[in-house]
Amino acid sequence: MVAELSALQQIINSLTGLNGLPVVIVECVVTTIYTSLGGFRISFVTDNIQGAMVVGLIILGAITVGLETHVERASVVSSDLLGASLLGWQLVYILPVAIVTNDFFLSGFWMRTFASKTDRDLVIGTSIAAISVACILTLVGATGLLAAWSGAWPGDPPMSGSIAFFLLLEQLPAWVVGIILVMTVSLSTAAFDSLQSAMVSTGSNDIFRNKLNFWWIRLAVILVIFPVVIVALKSPSVLQVYLISDLLSASSIPVLAIGLNDKFFWWTGFEVVIGGLGGLMTVFIFGTIYYGSALDGANLMLLEQSLYVDDWSAFGAFVAAPVGGLLWALSALGFRVLIQWYLAKSRGHPLDVFNRQPPTAHPITPIHHSEHFEENHETVGTSPPDLLK
């Protein structure tokens, strides 16, 4: 949510020169109203609109950029952007680790996964999406190069590279910028309502187990939006916001994924929690040793220098997070086994840590049909943790 709103206000500011706060507030109000009335189903409708907007944005952008943007061959050669670089090779590792692990935390992805009618539909849908996204990212990513070669980026004053695409579009005729601005707001709104719906579903089912009135959950989500807006307006970089969450997921998801395998039934939440926190601690230790300063080690946990540094700090952080998390989790497992072995020995019982225990029956919480489906049209009880259990 923070990254979405932060990107929107930066785009509004770069394309129009206006303050992006009013647009952010209007988006939050509008999405809150129609998701409260339409529930998660309305998110599917806006996703279709989002897809159409993306296609329109790509087509319009490709045509107008091709006609209006002028690139000198000398600027291409002098920029050296097409040559190999240390960061380029580092990103071959960083981006897959960051994106794959972070996607585990996106409830919107899981909810759409379990909303598929069959596995075949899921495979077809994800295959089409993967091809489409690859084409879109290739086109959008190439605009960063065009922005640098044409002089649109970094601009005066220098702007963040994360909005280079929109800095390039800023050079186009005013009518094109206006259409793109409308499409951008529509895209942001469609993404933001999915995040809101996912938070409501997760809070209702996973946290309160459908025992709390649904509207109280919605009120809690609305209250969360206020600090989200404040943080979004204060955040210096959209990329940094994503990188912080990527580092968190890189430290916790590998140890969590082990527990999803039935062969590792003895892997518990204790190892997952210790491993996740230990992964972040390992990043701090690595940064302190690498820089020779505890303060710089702490800043590395926040990736204050982002990815665009000519050293091994960011790469080392994304290696330390998953590797350190696994090592801490294994240490936690060894500690737990040692404690249970001591308790079993003192009580004269056999050690049963690695013996499969019979499943424990849990009472089923009734769901009031009228409250959750008729009034709000929400799909409750389909969040990923509940189904994975």
Short mmCIF file of N, CA and C in Angstrom, two decimals, residues 230-288:
data_model
loop_
_atom_site.label_atom_id
_atom_site.label_comp_id
_atom_site.label_asym_id
_atom_site.label_seq_id
_atom_site.Cartn_x
_atom_site.Cartn_y
_atom_site.Cartn_z
N ILE A 230 0.53 8.67 5.31
CA ILE A 230 1.60 9.51 5.87
C ILE A 230 2.97 8.96 5.49
N VAL A 231 3.14 7.65 5.66
CA VAL A 231 4.43 7.02 5.32
C VAL A 231 4.70 7.13 3.83
N ALA A 232 3.66 6.95 3.01
CA ALA A 232 3.82 7.02 1.55
C ALA A 232 4.30 8.40 1.12
N LEU A 233 3.77 9.45 1.74
CA LEU A 233 4.16 10.80 1.37
C LEU A 233 5.57 11.13 1.85
N LYS A 234 6.01 10.46 2.91
CA LYS A 234 7.34 10.73 3.46
C LYS A 234 8.42 9.84 2.87
N SER A 235 8.02 8.74 2.24
CA SER A 235 9.02 7.79 1.74
C SER A 235 9.80 8.41 0.60
N PRO A 236 11.13 8.34 0.67
CA PRO A 236 11.95 8.98 -0.36
C PRO A 236 11.98 8.24 -1.68
N SER A 237 11.73 6.94 -1.66
CA SER A 237 11.88 6.15 -2.88
C SER A 237 10.92 4.98 -2.86
N VAL A 238 10.20 4.79 -3.97
CA VAL A 238 9.33 3.64 -4.09
C VAL A 238 10.15 2.35 -4.06
N LEU A 239 11.29 2.38 -4.74
CA LEU A 239 12.14 1.20 -4.80
C LEU A 239 12.60 0.78 -3.42
N GLN A 240 12.93 1.74 -2.56
CA GLN A 240 13.40 1.41 -1.22
C GLN A 240 12.29 0.74 -0.41
N VAL A 241 11.05 1.20 -0.59
CA VAL A 241 9.93 0.59 0.12
C VAL A 241 9.81 -0.88 -0.27
N TYR A 242 9.91 -1.17 -1.57
CA TYR A 242 9.83 -2.55 -2.03
C TYR A 242 11.03 -3.37 -1.54
N LEU A 243 12.20 -2.76 -1.55
CA LEU A 243 13.41 -3.51 -1.16
C LEU A 243 13.38 -3.92 0.31
N ILE A 244 12.82 -3.07 1.16
CA ILE A 244 12.72 -3.41 2.58
C ILE A 244 11.83 -4.64 2.75
N SER A 245 10.68 -4.64 2.09
CA SER A 245 9.80 -5.81 2.18
C SER A 245 10.42 -7.03 1.51
N ASP A 246 11.19 -6.82 0.43
CA ASP A 246 11.87 -7.94 -0.22
C ASP A 246 12.90 -8.58 0.71
N LEU A 247 13.62 -7.75 1.44
CA LEU A 247 14.63 -8.28 2.36
C LEU A 247 13.97 -9.06 3.50
N LEU A 248 12.85 -8.56 3.98
CA LEU A 248 12.10 -9.25 5.03
C LEU A 248 11.60 -10.60 4.53
N SER A 249 11.05 -10.63 3.33
CA SER A 249 10.54 -11.89 2.79
C SER A 249 11.67 -12.86 2.46
N ALA A 250 12.81 -12.34 2.00
CA ALA A 250 13.94 -13.22 1.68
C ALA A 250 14.48 -13.92 2.92
N SER A 251 14.33 -13.29 4.08
CA SER A 251 14.82 -13.90 5.32
C SER A 251 13.82 -14.89 5.92
N SER A 252 12.54 -14.71 5.65
CA SER A 252 11.53 -15.54 6.32
C SER A 252 10.91 -16.61 5.43
N ILE A 253 10.77 -16.35 4.15
CA ILE A 253 10.06 -17.30 3.27
C ILE A 253 10.80 -18.63 3.11
N PRO A 254 12.15 -18.67 2.94
CA PRO A 254 12.80 -19.98 2.81
C PRO A 254 12.54 -20.90 3.99
N VAL A 255 12.60 -20.36 5.22
CA VAL A 255 12.34 -21.22 6.39
C VAL A 255 10.86 -21.56 6.50
N LEU A 256 10.00 -20.68 6.01
CA LEU A 256 8.57 -20.98 6.02
C LEU A 256 8.23 -22.06 5.01
N ALA A 257 8.87 -22.01 3.84
CA ALA A 257 8.58 -22.97 2.77
C ALA A 257 8.93 -24.40 3.19
N ILE A 258 9.92 -24.55 4.05
CA ILE A 258 10.28 -25.90 4.52
C ILE A 258 9.09 -26.55 5.22
N GLY A 259 8.38 -25.78 6.02
CA GLY A 259 7.24 -26.33 6.75
C GLY A 259 6.06 -26.69 5.88
N LEU A 260 6.03 -26.23 4.63
CA LEU A 260 4.94 -26.58 3.72
C LEU A 260 5.11 -27.98 3.15
N ASN A 261 6.31 -28.54 3.28
CA ASN A 261 6.56 -29.91 2.80
C ASN A 261 6.17 -30.90 3.89
N ASP A 262 5.33 -31.85 3.54
CA ASP A 262 4.82 -32.81 4.51
C ASP A 262 5.93 -33.68 5.12
N LYS A 263 7.04 -33.82 4.41
CA LYS A 263 8.14 -34.62 4.95
C LYS A 263 8.79 -33.96 6.16
N PHE A 264 8.66 -32.64 6.24
CA PHE A 264 9.24 -31.91 7.37
C PHE A 264 8.15 -31.52 8.37
N PHE A 265 7.34 -32.52 8.76
CA PHE A 265 6.24 -32.26 9.68
C PHE A 265 6.73 -31.80 11.05
N TRP A 266 8.00 -32.09 11.37
CA TRP A 266 8.55 -31.72 12.67
C TRP A 266 9.04 -30.27 12.70
N TRP A 267 8.97 -29.58 11.57
CA TRP A 267 9.36 -28.17 11.48
C TRP A 267 8.22 -27.32 12.04
N THR A 268 8.50 -26.51 13.05
CA THR A 268 7.43 -25.78 13.74
C THR A 268 7.56 -24.27 13.53
N GLY A 269 6.57 -23.56 14.05
CA GLY A 269 6.58 -22.10 13.97
C GLY A 269 7.74 -21.48 14.72
N PHE A 270 8.26 -22.18 15.71
CA PHE A 270 9.41 -21.68 16.47
C PHE A 270 10.61 -21.48 15.55
N GLU A 271 10.88 -22.47 14.70
CA GLU A 271 12.00 -22.35 13.76
C GLU A 271 11.75 -21.24 12.74
N VAL A 272 10.50 -21.10 12.31
CA VAL A 272 10.17 -20.09 11.31
C VAL A 272 10.39 -18.69 11.87
N VAL A 273 9.91 -18.44 13.09
CA VAL A 273 10.05 -17.12 13.69
C VAL A 273 11.52 -16.79 13.95
N ILE A 274 12.24 -17.74 14.55
CA ILE A 274 13.66 -17.51 14.84
C ILE A 274 14.44 -17.34 13.54
N GLY A 275 14.12 -18.13 12.53
CA GLY A 275 14.82 -18.02 11.26
C GLY A 275 14.58 -16.69 10.58
N GLY A 276 13.33 -16.22 10.59
CA GLY A 276 13.02 -14.93 9.97
C GLY A 276 13.73 -13.78 10.64
N LEU A 277 13.66 -13.75 11.97
CA LEU A 277 14.36 -12.68 12.71
C LEU A 277 15.87 -12.83 12.60
N GLY A 278 16.32 -14.09 12.60
CA GLY A 278 17.76 -14.33 12.48
C GLY A 278 18.32 -13.91 11.14
N GLY A 279 17.51 -14.04 10.08
CA GLY A 279 17.95 -13.60 8.77
C GLY A 279 18.22 -12.10 8.74
N LEU A 280 17.32 -11.32 9.35
CA LEU A 280 17.54 -9.88 9.44
C LEU A 280 18.75 -9.55 10.31
N MET A 281 18.92 -10.30 11.39
CA MET A 281 20.09 -10.09 12.25
C MET A 281 21.38 -10.39 11.49
N THR A 282 21.33 -11.39 10.62
CA THR A 282 22.51 -11.74 9.83
C THR A 282 22.85 -10.61 8.87
N VAL A 283 21.82 -9.95 8.30
CA VAL A 283 22.08 -8.81 7.43
C VAL A 283 22.77 -7.70 8.21
N PHE A 284 22.31 -7.47 9.44
CA PHE A 284 22.95 -6.45 10.29
C PHE A 284 24.41 -6.81 10.59
N ILE A 285 24.65 -8.07 10.91
CA ILE A 285 26.02 -8.51 11.21
C ILE A 285 26.91 -8.37 9.98
N PHE A 286 26.37 -8.78 8.83
CA PHE A 286 27.15 -8.65 7.59
C PHE A 286 27.48 -7.18 7.31
N GLY A 287 26.48 -6.31 7.44
CA GLY A 287 26.70 -4.89 7.17
C GLY A 287 27.69 -4.27 8.13
N THR A 288 27.62 -4.67 9.40
CA THR A 288 28.57 -4.13 10.38
C THR A 288 30.00 -4.54 10.05
#
